[in-house]
Amino acid sequence: MATTIVLITGANSGIGFATSKVLACASSTFHIIIASRSLEKAEAAKSTIEAASPKGSLSTVVFDVTDEESIEATAALVQQQFGRLDVLVNNAGSGSMDMDLKARFQLCLNTNVIGPALVAAAFRPLLLKSQNPYSIFVSSGERTLTRNAHEKPASHAGIKNGDAYQVSKAALNMLAILEARDYGPQGLKVFAMSPGFVRSNLRGTSEEARSGWGRAGDPEVSGELVLSIVEGKRDGDVGLFVHRDGVYSW
Ligand SMILES: NC(=O)c1ccc[n+]([C@@H]2O[C@H](COP(=O)([O-])OP(=O)(O)OC[C@H]3O[C@@H](n4cnc5c(N)ncnc54)[C@H](OP(=O)(O)O)[C@@H]3O)[C@@H](O)[C@H]2O)c1
């Protein structure tokens, strides 16, 4: 069976790491490219997954999702090594709740919107060379326009300065909509995906923040959702905003 080449941004931590592990452990047909902005963190993630004796293989690349030049250099490298990309998971993100309004908007929009737009554009030509390409944007189910239009979701209680993150995920959803509209007809299967509320460094690195004050689930559950998408089990929901149990309205 042909290898499925998967590139996951922000794969050294949280959902990106868990997804890399779930896919690598699922099948020998996966080759996972762990993308991180730090070589040290990328190599540590690769070694940790390799210690679990995965069936698939792994490699690492280093780029910051806001650095256009290094994204394009990596796309050229992937072209040279593999000639195509089968799955792109635009996962890297920032949950900045900086007290300074301009600082948090700049960080969230740069990382969660401009970054994925640059990454999607750079890797799109490689995806379009695949027989069965998937482009997945990791969004947030609590940040939809519909769910926030009339009331504050319960999970927002007590969260201060979450405005920039919410705006950035609504904008990311529009990126996914445009990607699906413009490249879906060429065979690109685009999904916006809600990973659920899971353990990671998004809310901070203290145990309290990582565990979402004791409420966060296992990020491998988010990885299982990505696996189901790339295995084609959610193809009926292509172009939509999926979560584990169904589809959200935008
Ligand atoms: N955890 C949840 O409950 C939850 C819920 C809904 C949506 N999400 C989404 O899930 C995605 C993954 O987040 P996570 O929860 O797994 O948090 P995380 O543990 O903080 O992981 C975020 C990853 O993104 C990387 N990153 C941040 N800025 C970057 C940049 N400029 N260039 C390259 N990489 C960068 C981080 O790298 P460093 O390690 O170097 O910082 C890290 O690898 C995000 O898009 C987030 O919005 C998470």
Short mmCIF file of N, CA and C and ligand atoms in Angstrom, two decimals, residues 10-16 36-38 41 63-66 90-94 111-112 138-141 165 169 195-203 210, ligand 1:
data_model
loop_
_atom_site.label_atom_id
_atom_site.label_comp_id
_atom_site.label_asym_id
_atom_site.label_seq_id
_atom_site.Cartn_x
_atom_site.Cartn_y
_atom_site.Cartn_z
N GLY A 10 2.79 22.39 14.72
CA GLY A 10 2.66 22.39 16.19
C GLY A 10 2.61 20.98 16.74
N ALA A 11 3.40 20.09 16.14
CA ALA A 11 3.30 18.66 16.47
C ALA A 11 4.15 18.24 17.66
N ASN A 12 4.82 19.22 18.28
CA ASN A 12 5.66 18.84 19.43
C ASN A 12 4.88 18.82 20.74
N SER A 13 3.63 19.24 20.69
CA SER A 13 2.92 19.44 21.96
C SER A 13 1.43 19.15 21.81
N GLY A 14 0.74 18.89 22.91
CA GLY A 14 -0.72 18.82 22.95
C GLY A 14 -1.36 17.99 21.84
N ILE A 15 -2.28 18.59 21.14
CA ILE A 15 -3.07 17.88 20.12
C ILE A 15 -2.21 17.46 18.93
N GLY A 16 -1.28 18.31 18.53
CA GLY A 16 -0.41 17.97 17.38
C GLY A 16 0.45 16.75 17.69
N SER A 36 7.60 21.74 13.81
CA SER A 36 7.69 22.48 15.07
C SER A 36 8.52 23.72 14.81
N ARG A 37 8.40 24.72 15.69
CA ARG A 37 9.28 25.88 15.50
C ARG A 37 10.61 25.70 16.21
N SER A 38 10.80 24.54 16.85
CA SER A 38 12.06 24.25 17.55
C SER A 38 12.54 22.86 17.17
N LYS A 41 12.53 20.53 20.24
CA LYS A 41 11.20 20.02 20.63
C LYS A 41 10.71 19.00 19.61
N PHE A 63 9.82 25.03 11.22
CA PHE A 63 9.46 26.37 10.75
C PHE A 63 8.45 27.00 11.70
N ASP A 64 8.49 28.32 11.72
CA ASP A 64 7.50 29.09 12.46
C ASP A 64 6.37 29.37 11.47
N VAL A 65 5.13 29.17 11.88
CA VAL A 65 4.02 29.31 10.92
C VAL A 65 3.82 30.76 10.47
N THR A 66 4.51 31.70 11.13
CA THR A 66 4.38 33.10 10.69
C THR A 66 5.56 33.52 9.80
N ASN A 90 -3.28 21.75 9.80
CA ASN A 90 -2.95 23.10 10.26
C ASN A 90 -3.38 23.19 11.71
N ASN A 91 -2.47 22.82 12.62
CA ASN A 91 -2.83 22.66 14.03
C ASN A 91 -2.20 23.72 14.94
N ALA A 92 -1.00 24.22 14.60
CA ALA A 92 -0.30 25.15 15.51
C ALA A 92 -1.22 26.32 15.84
N GLY A 93 -1.20 26.71 17.10
CA GLY A 93 -2.07 27.82 17.48
C GLY A 93 -1.63 28.46 18.77
N SER A 94 -2.12 29.66 19.00
CA SER A 94 -1.84 30.37 20.24
C SER A 94 -3.16 30.73 20.93
N THR A 111 -0.76 33.91 14.48
CA THR A 111 -0.53 32.47 14.60
C THR A 111 -1.70 31.64 14.09
N ASN A 112 -2.92 32.08 14.39
CA ASN A 112 -4.10 31.23 14.13
C ASN A 112 -4.78 31.51 12.80
N VAL A 138 -7.45 22.96 12.39
CA VAL A 138 -7.87 22.71 13.78
C VAL A 138 -8.44 24.01 14.36
N SER A 139 -9.75 23.99 14.54
CA SER A 139 -10.46 25.19 15.01
C SER A 139 -10.94 24.97 16.44
N SER A 140 -12.06 25.57 16.80
CA SER A 140 -12.59 25.37 18.15
C SER A 140 -14.10 25.47 18.11
N GLY A 141 -14.75 24.42 18.60
CA GLY A 141 -16.21 24.34 18.54
C GLY A 141 -16.91 25.39 19.39
N TYR A 165 -8.69 35.22 20.65
CA TYR A 165 -8.66 33.80 20.26
C TYR A 165 -9.96 33.44 19.54
N LYS A 169 -10.38 32.15 15.61
CA LYS A 169 -10.91 30.85 15.18
C LYS A 169 -12.09 31.04 14.23
N PRO A 195 -11.34 19.93 18.11
CA PRO A 195 -10.68 18.80 18.78
C PRO A 195 -11.29 18.44 20.13
N GLY A 196 -12.22 19.28 20.63
CA GLY A 196 -12.73 19.07 21.99
C GLY A 196 -11.83 19.79 22.99
N PHE A 197 -12.21 19.77 24.25
CA PHE A 197 -11.47 20.46 25.33
C PHE A 197 -10.50 19.45 25.93
N VAL A 198 -9.22 19.58 25.59
CA VAL A 198 -8.26 18.54 25.97
C VAL A 198 -6.98 19.13 26.57
N ARG A 199 -6.25 18.29 27.24
CA ARG A 199 -4.99 18.69 27.90
C ARG A 199 -3.96 19.19 26.89
N SER A 200 -3.35 20.33 27.17
CA SER A 200 -2.29 20.85 26.30
C SER A 200 -1.70 22.08 26.98
N ASN A 201 -0.78 22.75 26.27
CA ASN A 201 -0.18 23.97 26.81
C ASN A 201 -0.92 25.23 26.37
N LEU A 202 -2.06 25.08 25.69
CA LEU A 202 -2.76 26.23 25.11
C LEU A 202 -3.14 27.27 26.15
N ARG A 203 -3.55 26.80 27.33
CA ARG A 203 -4.02 27.72 28.37
C ARG A 203 -2.91 28.08 29.36
N ARG A 210 -2.85 23.25 32.17
CA ARG A 210 -2.77 22.13 31.20
C ARG A 210 -4.00 21.22 31.31
N1 LIG B 1 -6.55 22.05 23.87
C1 LIG B 1 -7.81 22.38 23.66
O1 LIG B 1 -8.68 22.17 24.53
C2 LIG B 1 -8.19 22.99 22.34
C3 LIG B 1 -9.55 23.24 22.11
C4 LIG B 1 -9.92 23.79 20.88
C5 LIG B 1 -8.96 24.05 19.92
N2 LIG B 1 -7.63 23.81 20.17
C6 LIG B 1 -6.66 24.09 19.11
O2 LIG B 1 -5.77 23.01 18.98
C7 LIG B 1 -4.56 23.46 18.36
C8 LIG B 1 -3.36 22.86 19.11
O3 LIG B 1 -3.30 23.46 20.38
P1 LIG B 1 -3.03 22.64 21.72
O4 LIG B 1 -4.26 22.74 22.54
O5 LIG B 1 -2.44 21.34 21.43
O6 LIG B 1 -1.96 23.62 22.43
P2 LIG B 1 -0.37 23.53 22.63
O7 LIG B 1 -0.02 22.35 23.45
O8 LIG B 1 0.01 24.88 23.14
O9 LIG B 1 0.17 23.31 21.16
C9 LIG B 1 0.28 24.39 20.26
C10 LIG B 1 1.39 24.08 19.29
O10 LIG B 1 1.47 25.18 18.35
C11 LIG B 1 2.85 25.57 18.30
N3 LIG B 1 2.99 26.97 17.87
C12 LIG B 1 2.52 28.08 18.48
N4 LIG B 1 2.88 29.16 17.77
C13 LIG B 1 3.60 28.73 16.72
C14 LIG B 1 4.26 29.36 15.64
N5 LIG B 1 4.27 30.69 15.50
N6 LIG B 1 4.90 28.59 14.71
C15 LIG B 1 4.92 27.23 14.83
N7 LIG B 1 4.33 26.57 15.84
C16 LIG B 1 3.68 27.32 16.77
C17 LIG B 1 3.38 25.34 19.70
O11 LIG B 1 4.78 25.35 19.69
P3 LIG B 1 5.64 25.64 21.04
O12 LIG B 1 5.60 24.35 21.83
O13 LIG B 1 6.99 25.99 20.53
O14 LIG B 1 4.96 26.77 21.75
C18 LIG B 1 2.76 23.98 19.98
O15 LIG B 1 3.51 22.98 19.33
C19 LIG B 1 -4.62 24.97 18.37
O16 LIG B 1 -4.96 25.44 17.08
C20 LIG B 1 -5.74 25.27 19.36
O17 LIG B 1 -6.36 26.50 19.11
C21 LIG B 1 -7.24 23.28 21.36
#
